[in-house]
Amino acid sequence: MPEESPLIKSLRAAVDAAPDDVPLRLHLAQLLLEAGHGQDAISQVAAALQREPGNAEAQALIARAVAPPVTAPATAPVAPAPAPAPAEPPRYDWKQAEDELSDVIPPRFVESSEAEPEPDQQPQPLSADGEDDPAGVSAWDVETAGLSLADVGGMEQVKERLQAAFLAPMRNPELRKLYGKSLRGGLLMYGPPGCGKTYIARAVAGELGARFMTVSITDVLDMWIGNSERNLRELFETARRNAPCVVFLDELDALGAKRSQIRHSGLRTTVNQLLTELDGVDAQANEGLFVLAATNHPWDVDPALRRPGRLDRTVLVLPPDEAARESILRHHLKDRPVARIDLRKLVKRTDGFSGADLRHLCESAAERALMDSVRTGRPRMIETDDLLAALAQLRPSTGPWFDSARSVAQFANEGGQYDELLAYLKKKRML
Ligand SMILES: Nc1ncnc2c1ncn2[C@@H]1O[C@H](COP(=O)(O)OP(=O)(O)OP(=O)(O)O)[C@@H](O)[C@H]1O
Ligand SMILES: [Mg+2]
C-alpha cells in the first residue's frame, strides 16, 4: 500500500472539516487516484456525487476510476485513446485533465442507428436558465423553482394552445387590445393522471412569474360556512388587481364538482361562487384575467363551469408520444451518472407510459445501479440494462383511466366535447 503524501493527509483533514465542499473533495479524489488509492478515490467521488449528482467533474473521475485502464470502450466514438494523465508536477492542470478525460468517458447516450454518431450529439440540457422572472411576489406565489416550458418534454400541441391562449396575449398588450373579449374565458386541460397537466401549468407559472396564481382546494375550503366563498372572492380580486394574470385551478373536479353529486351544501355554494367569479361582476371586471384548469375527471366537473365564457375550451393532455418520451427520459437522466443509454430502444418500449411513469422508471434504474454499487463496493454508471430491468417490472399507469374515459367518450359525448379523445382512442385502436 503506497504511503500517503503530506498533501493528501492535509487535504483529507480539510475534507473532514468541510464535508460538503465538493470541489475540495474532488481534488482529494483526484490526488488519491493518481497515487494509486483507487478505492479510496471512488468513495470520495461517491460522497461528492451524493451531494451534487450532476457534477460533471465527479462523473468524469468516476468514469476514469471505473473504466478499464488505457483504452476507451470499443463502442465509444472516440479518437485514439490518450494515456491516463500521469502524475505530473505539483501544480495540477485541471483544464488539461478535463480535456483528456473527455475522451475516456463513455458517451451518455448512444444512437442506435447504423450511422456514425456525431460527436456533438450530447444531450442538450433542457432547462432554459436565464429566463427573466418578473419582479413582485403575490400572496399565492407558486413554487416555480425556475421551471419553464423548455423543461416540458414534447407536448407541442398543448404548448401551442397555451401560447395562443395566454402567453402571447399576456406578453403583448397590442394583441390583447386587438382580440379583446375573445380572450376571455378559460382553458381546461384534461387527461390521464401523471401526463403533465400540473407540470405544464407550473412551467407556465415559471414563464409568467408573479402573474400566475395557483388555487388548490386546500387554499379555498374552510370548515366555517361562508369562509370558502370569501377565500375564492379574495383570490379572484387579487388576480383582477394584478391583471393580466392567469389563475390556475388544479384538480378542478374537487373544487367544481357537479352540484347534483355534492351532498355537503357548503361545497355547493363554493361551486356557485366559482361560477360568479368566472362570469365577473360586470362585463369589464374579468378583462385580462385568464383561467387555466386541470382535471382527470372532466365528466365530474359541473357542466355550468364549462359553458361559453367560462372554461369553454378544452385541451386533451395525452400520454407522451415518442418524441416527448425521448425528451422526458433525457430530462430525468440529465443529472444522473449515465453511460451509453440506448434511448431509441427505451422509447419504443414505453408506449402508453405517462411522464410520471417514465420518471419512476429512471428512479428505479438509478436505484438498481446504486444497489449494485453498494453490493460490489465499486460505483458504476447507470446503463441501458438497468432501465430495461426496471421496465420489466412496470406497467403503464394510464390503462384504467382510458377504460373509464372510453365509455364516457362513447356514450356521453354531448356537443362533441370529447371528440379529441374519441379520435385518439380510434387511432390507438382502443375502441
Ligand atoms: N412532458 C413532460 N416532461 C417532463 N416531465 C414530465 C412530463 N409530463 C410529466 N412529467 C413528469 O411527471 C410528473 C407528474 O406529472 P403531473 O403531476 O404534472 O401529472 P398530472 O397530469 O398533473 O397528473 P394528475 O392528474 O395525477 O394530477 C411530473 O412531476 C414530471 O416529473
Ligand atoms: Mg396534477
CSV table of N, CA and C and ligand atoms in Angstrom, one decimal, residues 197-198 250-251, ligand 2:
chain,number,residue,atom,x,y,z
A,197,LYS,N,-50.2,17.6,-16.6
A,197,LYS,CA,-51.1,18.8,-16.5
A,197,LYS,C,-50.6,19.8,-15.5
A,198,THR,N,-50.3,19.3,-14.3
A,198,THR,CA,-49.8,20.2,-13.2
A,198,THR,C,-48.4,20.7,-13.6
A,250,ASP,N,-56.2,23.8,-10.0
A,250,ASP,CA,-55.8,22.4,-10.2
A,250,ASP,C,-56.8,21.5,-9.6
A,251,GLU,N,-56.9,20.2,-10.1
A,251,GLU,CA,-57.9,19.3,-9.6
A,251,GLU,C,-59.3,19.9,-9.5
B,2,MG,MG,-52.0,17.2,-11.4
